[in-house]
mmCIF file of C-alpha atoms in Angstrom:
data_model
loop_
_atom_site.group_PDB
_atom_site.id
_atom_site.type_symbol
_atom_site.label_atom_id
_atom_site.label_comp_id
_atom_site.label_asym_id
_atom_site.label_seq_id
_atom_site.Cartn_x
_atom_site.Cartn_y
_atom_site.Cartn_z
ATOM 1 C CA UNK A 1 0.000 0.000 0.000
ATOM 2 C CA UNK A 2 1.075 3.551 -0.705
ATOM 3 C CA UNK A 3 -0.352 6.206 1.599
ATOM 4 C CA UNK A 4 0.303 9.896 2.097
ATOM 5 C CA UNK A 5 -0.451 12.900 4.260
ATOM 6 C CA UNK A 6 -0.698 16.498 3.071
ATOM 7 C CA UNK A 7 -1.805 19.815 4.518
ATOM 8 C CA UNK A 8 -3.191 21.311 1.315
ATOM 9 C CA UNK A 9 -4.021 24.739 2.798
ATOM 10 C CA UNK A 10 -7.405 24.978 1.004
ATOM 11 C CA UNK A 11 -8.542 22.121 -1.198
ATOM 12 C CA UNK A 12 -10.380 24.542 -3.502
ATOM 13 C CA UNK A 13 -7.334 26.728 -4.059
ATOM 14 C CA UNK A 14 -5.139 23.671 -4.565
ATOM 15 C CA UNK A 15 -7.584 21.420 -6.450
ATOM 16 C CA UNK A 16 -5.830 21.350 -9.863
ATOM 17 C CA UNK A 17 -2.521 20.615 -8.124
ATOM 18 C CA UNK A 18 -4.122 17.964 -5.904
ATOM 19 C CA UNK A 19 -5.752 16.164 -8.826
ATOM 20 C CA UNK A 20 -2.523 16.206 -10.833
ATOM 21 C CA UNK A 21 -0.573 14.935 -7.820
ATOM 22 C CA UNK A 22 -3.073 12.133 -7.190
ATOM 23 C CA UNK A 23 -2.886 11.060 -10.827
ATOM 24 C CA UNK A 24 0.926 11.082 -10.828
ATOM 25 C CA UNK A 25 1.655 9.710 -7.346
ATOM 26 C CA UNK A 26 -1.231 7.229 -7.140
ATOM 27 C CA UNK A 27 -1.477 6.847 -3.362
ATOM 28 C CA UNK A 28 -4.006 4.315 -2.121
ATOM 29 C CA UNK A 29 -4.935 6.385 0.944
ATOM 30 C CA UNK A 30 -4.441 10.109 1.558
ATOM 31 C CA UNK A 31 -4.833 12.017 4.822
ATOM 32 C CA UNK A 32 -5.617 15.661 4.054
ATOM 33 C CA UNK A 33 -5.626 18.639 6.406
ATOM 34 C CA UNK A 34 -6.665 22.295 6.322
ATOM 35 C CA UNK A 35 -9.168 21.650 3.569
ATOM 36 C CA UNK A 36 -11.080 24.833 4.464
ATOM 37 C CA UNK A 37 -14.415 23.596 3.068
ATOM 38 C CA UNK A 38 -17.565 22.193 4.672
ATOM 39 C CA UNK A 39 -18.017 18.472 4.165
ATOM 40 C CA UNK A 40 -20.602 19.028 1.432
ATOM 41 C CA UNK A 41 -18.228 21.439 -0.313
ATOM 42 C CA UNK A 42 -15.427 18.922 -0.728
ATOM 43 C CA UNK A 43 -14.680 18.091 -4.407
ATOM 44 C CA UNK A 44 -15.856 14.505 -3.997
ATOM 45 C CA UNK A 45 -16.839 14.053 -7.638
ATOM 46 C CA UNK A 46 -13.487 15.235 -8.941
ATOM 47 C CA UNK A 47 -11.455 12.823 -6.812
ATOM 48 C CA UNK A 48 -13.966 10.031 -7.509
ATOM 49 C CA UNK A 49 -13.020 10.268 -11.181
ATOM 50 C CA UNK A 50 -9.545 9.133 -10.085
ATOM 51 C CA UNK A 51 -10.979 6.195 -8.143
ATOM 52 C CA UNK A 52 -11.141 7.634 -4.639
ATOM 53 C CA UNK A 53 -13.867 7.412 -2.031
ATOM 54 C CA UNK A 54 -13.997 10.423 0.293
ATOM 55 C CA UNK A 55 -14.712 10.996 3.959
ATOM 56 C CA UNK A 56 -14.620 14.710 4.763
ATOM 57 C CA UNK A 57 -15.168 16.767 7.889
ATOM 58 C CA UNK A 58 -15.082 20.547 7.583
ATOM 59 C CA UNK A 59 -16.366 23.914 8.713
ATOM 60 C CA UNK A 60 -15.825 26.176 5.741
ATOM 61 C CA UNK A 61 -13.242 28.911 6.023
ATOM 62 C CA UNK A 62 -10.777 27.182 8.314
ATOM 63 C CA UNK A 63 -9.652 23.790 9.624
ATOM 64 C CA UNK A 64 -11.054 20.739 7.827
ATOM 65 C CA UNK A 65 -9.739 17.196 7.379
ATOM 66 C CA UNK A 66 -10.436 14.397 4.939
ATOM 67 C CA UNK A 67 -9.517 10.862 3.953
ATOM 68 C CA UNK A 68 -9.310 9.741 0.342
ATOM 69 C CA UNK A 69 -9.144 6.019 -0.325
ATOM 70 C CA UNK A 70 -9.150 3.572 -3.170
ATOM 71 C CA UNK A 71 -8.545 0.757 -0.662
ATOM 72 C CA UNK A 72 -11.987 0.848 0.901
ATOM 73 C CA UNK A 73 -13.429 3.267 3.442
ATOM 74 C CA UNK A 74 -15.432 2.075 6.434
ATOM 75 C CA UNK A 75 -16.187 2.860 10.073
ATOM 76 C CA UNK A 76 -15.769 6.592 9.509
ATOM 77 C CA UNK A 77 -15.560 8.707 12.657
ATOM 78 C CA UNK A 78 -15.537 12.502 12.698
ATOM 79 C CA UNK A 79 -13.589 13.900 15.641
ATOM 80 C CA UNK A 80 -13.037 11.668 18.654
ATOM 81 C CA UNK A 81 -14.578 11.066 22.095
ATOM 82 C CA UNK A 82 -13.617 13.705 24.645
ATOM 83 C CA UNK A 83 -12.281 16.109 22.016
ATOM 84 C CA UNK A 84 -12.117 19.671 23.401
ATOM 85 C CA UNK A 85 -13.277 22.664 21.382
ATOM 86 C CA UNK A 86 -12.361 26.328 21.137
ATOM 87 C CA UNK A 87 -14.971 26.927 22.399
ATOM 88 C CA UNK A 88 -17.072 24.598 20.255
ATOM 89 C CA UNK A 89 -16.136 21.551 18.191
ATOM 90 C CA UNK A 90 -13.635 22.076 15.384
ATOM 91 C CA UNK A 91 -13.045 19.861 12.345
ATOM 92 C CA UNK A 92 -9.574 18.604 13.220
ATOM 93 C CA UNK A 93 -9.697 14.796 13.096
ATOM 94 C CA UNK A 94 -11.270 12.097 10.982
ATOM 95 C CA UNK A 95 -10.616 8.370 11.004
ATOM 96 C CA UNK A 96 -11.634 5.345 8.954
ATOM 97 C CA UNK A 97 -10.508 1.838 8.142
ATOM 98 C CA UNK A 98 -8.889 1.539 4.716
ATOM 99 C CA UNK A 99 -7.312 -1.660 3.430
ATOM 100 C CA UNK A 100 -7.233 -3.207 6.870
ATOM 101 C CA UNK A 101 -5.450 -0.242 8.508
ATOM 102 C CA UNK A 102 -7.091 2.308 10.778
ATOM 103 C CA UNK A 103 -6.120 5.754 9.458
ATOM 104 C CA UNK A 104 -6.575 8.985 11.403
ATOM 105 C CA UNK A 105 -5.962 12.339 9.727
ATOM 106 C CA UNK A 106 -5.270 15.102 12.244
ATOM 107 C CA UNK A 107 -4.858 18.862 12.103
ATOM 108 C CA UNK A 108 -3.573 19.794 15.554
ATOM 109 C CA UNK A 109 -4.351 23.317 16.843
ATOM 110 C CA UNK A 110 -1.569 25.814 16.197
ATOM 111 C CA UNK A 111 -1.288 27.136 19.740
ATOM 112 C CA UNK A 112 -0.449 30.680 18.554
ATOM 113 C CA UNK A 113 1.818 31.716 21.455
ATOM 114 C CA UNK A 114 2.635 30.008 24.777
ATOM 115 C CA UNK A 115 0.701 32.666 26.706
ATOM 116 C CA UNK A 116 -2.412 32.432 24.499
ATOM 117 C CA UNK A 117 -5.461 30.361 25.588
ATOM 118 C CA UNK A 118 -5.112 28.547 22.271
ATOM 119 C CA UNK A 119 -1.873 26.999 23.548
ATOM 120 C CA UNK A 120 -3.645 25.374 26.498
ATOM 121 C CA UNK A 121 -6.337 24.221 24.071
ATOM 122 C CA UNK A 122 -3.613 22.642 21.935
ATOM 123 C CA UNK A 123 -2.185 20.714 24.892
ATOM 124 C CA UNK A 124 -5.640 19.588 25.988
ATOM 125 C CA UNK A 125 -6.459 18.522 22.440
ATOM 126 C CA UNK A 126 -3.292 16.431 22.173
ATOM 127 C CA UNK A 127 -3.966 14.798 25.548
ATOM 128 C CA UNK A 128 -7.525 13.918 24.516
ATOM 129 C CA UNK A 129 -6.269 12.573 21.194
ATOM 130 C CA UNK A 130 -3.907 10.254 23.049
ATOM 131 C CA UNK A 131 -6.738 8.889 25.165
ATOM 132 C CA UNK A 132 -8.960 8.376 22.125
ATOM 133 C CA UNK A 133 -6.231 6.655 20.091
ATOM 134 C CA UNK A 134 -5.491 4.011 22.710
ATOM 135 C CA UNK A 135 -8.257 1.684 21.550
ATOM 136 C CA UNK A 136 -7.374 2.008 17.849
ATOM 137 C CA UNK A 137 -3.693 1.337 18.497
ATOM 138 C CA UNK A 138 -4.488 -1.705 20.617
ATOM 139 C CA UNK A 139 -6.949 -3.096 18.055
ATOM 140 C CA UNK A 140 -4.556 -3.582 15.159
ATOM 141 C CA UNK A 141 -2.611 -1.823 12.402
ATOM 142 C CA UNK A 142 -3.040 1.931 12.685
ATOM 143 C CA UNK A 143 -1.628 5.147 11.241
ATOM 144 C CA UNK A 144 -2.039 8.634 12.673
ATOM 145 C CA UNK A 145 -0.839 11.248 10.206
ATOM 146 C CA UNK A 146 -1.167 14.921 9.578
ATOM 147 C CA UNK A 147 -0.117 18.403 10.560
ATOM 148 C CA UNK A 148 0.782 18.125 14.243
ATOM 149 C CA UNK A 149 2.038 21.720 14.495
ATOM 150 C CA UNK A 150 4.887 20.434 16.688
ATOM 151 C CA UNK A 151 8.511 19.855 15.728
ATOM 152 C CA UNK A 152 9.523 16.753 17.737
ATOM 153 C CA UNK A 153 13.175 17.780 18.243
ATOM 154 C CA UNK A 154 15.500 20.707 17.625
ATOM 155 C CA UNK A 155 16.747 18.880 14.530
ATOM 156 C CA UNK A 156 13.269 19.351 13.086
ATOM 157 C CA UNK A 157 13.608 23.132 12.720
ATOM 158 C CA UNK A 158 16.080 24.980 10.566
ATOM 159 C CA UNK A 159 17.488 27.054 13.456
ATOM 160 C CA UNK A 160 16.358 26.359 17.047
ATOM 161 C CA UNK A 161 17.503 29.816 18.133
ATOM 162 C CA UNK A 162 14.820 31.420 15.955
ATOM 163 C CA UNK A 163 12.071 29.534 17.782
ATOM 164 C CA UNK A 164 12.987 30.323 21.376
ATOM 165 C CA UNK A 165 9.827 31.455 23.163
ATOM 166 C CA UNK A 166 7.573 30.207 20.360
ATOM 167 C CA UNK A 167 5.056 27.427 20.073
ATOM 168 C CA UNK A 168 5.777 24.233 18.132
ATOM 169 C CA UNK A 169 8.985 23.558 20.072
ATOM 170 C CA UNK A 170 8.083 23.839 23.768
ATOM 171 C CA UNK A 171 8.783 20.942 26.136
ATOM 172 C CA UNK A 172 5.069 20.541 26.914
ATOM 173 C CA UNK A 173 4.171 20.120 23.229
ATOM 174 C CA UNK A 174 7.000 17.657 22.658
ATOM 175 C CA UNK A 175 6.025 15.723 25.781
ATOM 176 C CA UNK A 176 2.488 15.468 24.409
ATOM 177 C CA UNK A 177 3.855 13.896 21.213
ATOM 178 C CA UNK A 178 6.001 11.500 23.224
ATOM 179 C CA UNK A 179 2.917 10.431 25.190
ATOM 180 C CA UNK A 180 1.107 9.632 21.939
ATOM 181 C CA UNK A 181 4.056 7.583 20.673
ATOM 182 C CA UNK A 182 4.145 5.731 23.996
ATOM 183 C CA UNK A 183 0.820 4.126 23.092
ATOM 184 C CA UNK A 184 2.792 1.927 20.686
ATOM 185 C CA UNK A 185 3.314 4.222 17.724
ATOM 186 C CA UNK A 186 6.559 4.848 15.851
ATOM 187 C CA UNK A 187 7.639 8.025 14.089
ATOM 188 C CA UNK A 188 8.085 7.088 10.415
ATOM 189 C CA UNK A 189 10.878 9.442 9.423
ATOM 190 C CA UNK A 190 10.825 10.296 5.709
ATOM 191 C CA UNK A 191 13.882 11.046 3.646
ATOM 192 C CA UNK A 192 14.273 14.566 2.261
ATOM 193 C CA UNK A 193 14.535 15.295 -1.439
ATOM 194 C CA UNK A 194 17.026 18.058 -0.690
ATOM 195 C CA UNK A 195 19.302 18.817 2.240
ATOM 196 C CA UNK A 196 19.922 16.656 5.254
ATOM 197 C CA UNK A 197 16.624 17.116 7.110
ATOM 198 C CA UNK A 198 13.110 16.102 6.051
ATOM 199 C CA UNK A 199 11.312 19.405 6.510
ATOM 200 C CA UNK A 200 7.652 19.422 5.492
ATOM 201 C CA UNK A 201 6.706 23.088 5.978
ATOM 202 C CA UNK A 202 8.266 26.323 4.744
ATOM 203 C CA UNK A 203 6.807 29.760 5.388
ATOM 204 C CA UNK A 204 5.572 31.604 2.289
ATOM 205 C CA UNK A 205 7.992 34.449 2.940
ATOM 206 C CA UNK A 206 10.415 34.977 0.066
ATOM 207 C CA UNK A 207 13.410 32.710 0.154
ATOM 208 C CA UNK A 208 12.370 30.404 2.999
ATOM 209 C CA UNK A 209 11.671 27.426 0.756
ATOM 210 C CA UNK A 210 14.640 27.940 -1.533
ATOM 211 C CA UNK A 211 16.965 28.352 1.448
ATOM 212 C CA UNK A 212 15.404 25.238 3.015
ATOM 213 C CA UNK A 213 14.519 27.160 6.177
ATOM 214 C CA UNK A 214 11.748 24.824 7.172
ATOM 215 C CA UNK A 215 10.245 22.657 9.888
ATOM 216 C CA UNK A 216 9.167 19.044 10.229
ATOM 217 C CA UNK A 217 5.689 19.399 11.695
ATOM 218 C CA UNK A 218 3.808 16.989 9.430
ATOM 219 C CA UNK A 219 4.242 13.555 10.963
ATOM 220 C CA UNK A 220 3.357 9.920 10.335
ATOM 221 C CA UNK A 221 2.936 7.762 13.437
ATOM 222 C CA UNK A 222 2.340 4.062 12.835
ATOM 223 C CA UNK A 223 1.940 0.891 14.839
ATOM 224 C CA UNK A 224 4.894 -1.493 14.837
ATOM 225 C CA UNK A 225 3.617 -3.806 12.106
ATOM 226 C CA UNK A 226 3.060 -0.898 9.723
ATOM 227 C CA UNK A 227 6.343 0.848 10.588
ATOM 228 C CA UNK A 228 8.318 -2.377 10.116
ATOM 229 C CA UNK A 229 6.851 -2.847 6.664
ATOM 230 C CA UNK A 230 7.830 0.580 5.318
ATOM 231 C CA UNK A 231 9.797 0.228 2.088
ATOM 232 C CA UNK A 232 10.216 3.925 1.431
ATOM 233 C CA UNK A 233 9.157 7.233 2.955
ATOM 234 C CA UNK A 234 9.831 10.562 1.300
ATOM 235 C CA UNK A 235 8.911 14.224 1.574
ATOM 236 C CA UNK A 236 7.591 15.099 -1.878
ATOM 237 C CA UNK A 237 9.321 18.440 -2.092
ATOM 238 C CA UNK A 238 8.377 18.813 -5.756
ATOM 239 C CA UNK A 239 4.763 19.372 -4.697
ATOM 240 C CA UNK A 240 5.866 22.502 -2.797
ATOM 241 C CA UNK A 241 7.261 24.088 -5.966
ATOM 242 C CA UNK A 242 5.601 26.016 -8.761
ATOM 243 C CA UNK A 243 2.679 28.426 -8.869
ATOM 244 C CA UNK A 244 0.308 28.638 -5.919
ATOM 245 C CA UNK A 245 1.559 25.740 -3.774
ATOM 246 C CA UNK A 246 0.551 24.841 -0.260
ATOM 247 C CA UNK A 247 3.119 25.871 2.323
ATOM 248 C CA UNK A 248 3.395 22.150 3.233
ATOM 249 C CA UNK A 249 4.776 19.255 1.209
ATOM 250 C CA UNK A 250 3.159 15.810 1.262
ATOM 251 C CA UNK A 251 4.807 12.771 2.810
ATOM 252 C CA UNK A 252 4.493 9.594 0.745
ATOM 253 C CA UNK A 253 4.907 6.156 2.369
ATOM 254 C CA UNK A 254 5.249 2.792 0.628
ATOM 255 C CA UNK A 255 4.530 -0.254 2.771
ATOM 256 C CA UNK A 256 4.261 -4.008 2.428
ATOM 257 C CA UNK A 257 1.032 -4.171 4.449
ATOM 258 C CA UNK A 258 -2.556 -3.241 3.697
ATOM 259 C CA UNK A 259 -4.898 -4.528 1.031
ATOM 260 C CA UNK A 260 -6.024 -2.659 -2.058
#
């Protein structure tokens, strides 16, 4: 099975690029984030022409997650039990079983700044996600992928000194990721297409992408049987190039497990 995760930063704005990428890359399952459309506004018909079923969860102008699958799509769940809101529910997680693997696509709250209420919301959201994932991880093969808005280590940012006092790198956020991994999940580290670190996000500011001043905040966590079967994992940096890209690049994983 080939699966992928990608923060598309508006599926409508990125639709021609997404369709071209799907046709070229041919993933069996895709976890999408920041779709920025309500569920009934997702381009289901367009991706169906390429053989994909869709499960989408969205609010319109912000957030939004989806799963695309040509390996089956069942037991769809929007959000998760105990999920906190800000103040109400937000479309930040969707899960389904595809090809015998339980996939969860997540778009973790940004946190804004460590002294903002959104930061405490982020930590609470991650803690609730951990609790909710326990059953899925224990039940069998599982993948949790998406934009976690946390760089797991200092090696996952282009210059740690730039991020002092910022979100995405605080000990509490990194501890929350470690607690999720402790359920029995492994960090599937992709190889970069350029440079020595597999960054997945580069700010739109001029020069950041070309200078490779990025962050690894899009992550793939997998249970042991899935992680052990990985044949290749790569950050598709080419998808970040060209006119009107997302500020994130997709991660593409090839495995020896899953049915399709």
